[in-house]
Amino acid sequence: MANHLYQGDLPATLTLGPVVAIDTETMGLDPRRDRLCVVQLSDGSGDAHLVQI
């Protein structure tokens, strides 16, 4: 189980498979006002891929 942290975008070489779980974090609770800051992806293998926006 490993955590992989990326800045800005995922690498073009990353392959996650046909099914991916996605979680997002914002700076607050109002999606019209508060910006996206982190996207977390997992393909069920135990590894987490985090993109810091």
XYZ file of C-alpha atoms in Angstrom:
53
model
C 0.000 0.000 0.000
C 1.560 3.268 -1.140
C 0.562 6.893 -1.510
C 1.630 8.709 -4.665
C 1.470 12.524 -4.652
C 1.367 14.538 -7.877
C 1.275 18.297 -8.399
C -1.224 19.769 -10.878
C -2.071 16.666 -12.957
C -1.624 12.914 -13.222
C 1.351 11.609 -15.203
C 0.474 10.469 -18.732
C 1.980 7.031 -18.025
C -0.358 6.216 -15.106
C -2.788 3.349 -15.767
C -5.413 2.610 -13.138
C -7.656 0.028 -14.784
C -11.317 -0.040 -15.802
C -12.796 0.858 -12.374
C -11.545 3.829 -10.351
C -12.814 5.345 -7.090
C -12.545 9.139 -6.934
C -12.712 11.462 -3.923
C -12.325 15.241 -3.986
C -11.487 17.844 -1.383
C -12.333 21.530 -1.637
C -11.322 24.569 0.392
C -14.874 24.799 1.812
C -18.460 23.617 1.423
C -19.765 25.939 -1.314
C -18.786 24.510 -4.743
C -19.608 27.819 -6.464
C -17.132 29.695 -4.290
C -14.597 27.218 -2.887
C -11.971 25.779 -5.193
C -10.933 22.177 -5.673
C -7.622 21.462 -3.939
C -7.077 17.652 -3.914
C -8.305 14.710 -6.020
C -7.727 11.180 -4.714
C -7.943 8.118 -6.966
C -7.766 4.397 -6.238
C -8.178 1.319 -8.417
C -8.690 -1.006 -5.438
C -5.099 -2.266 -5.347
C -4.399 -0.455 -2.070
C -2.398 2.364 -3.642
C -3.723 5.923 -3.477
C -2.932 8.525 -6.126
C -3.361 12.109 -4.919
C -3.310 15.153 -7.164
C -2.744 18.457 -5.411
C -4.306 21.224 -7.506
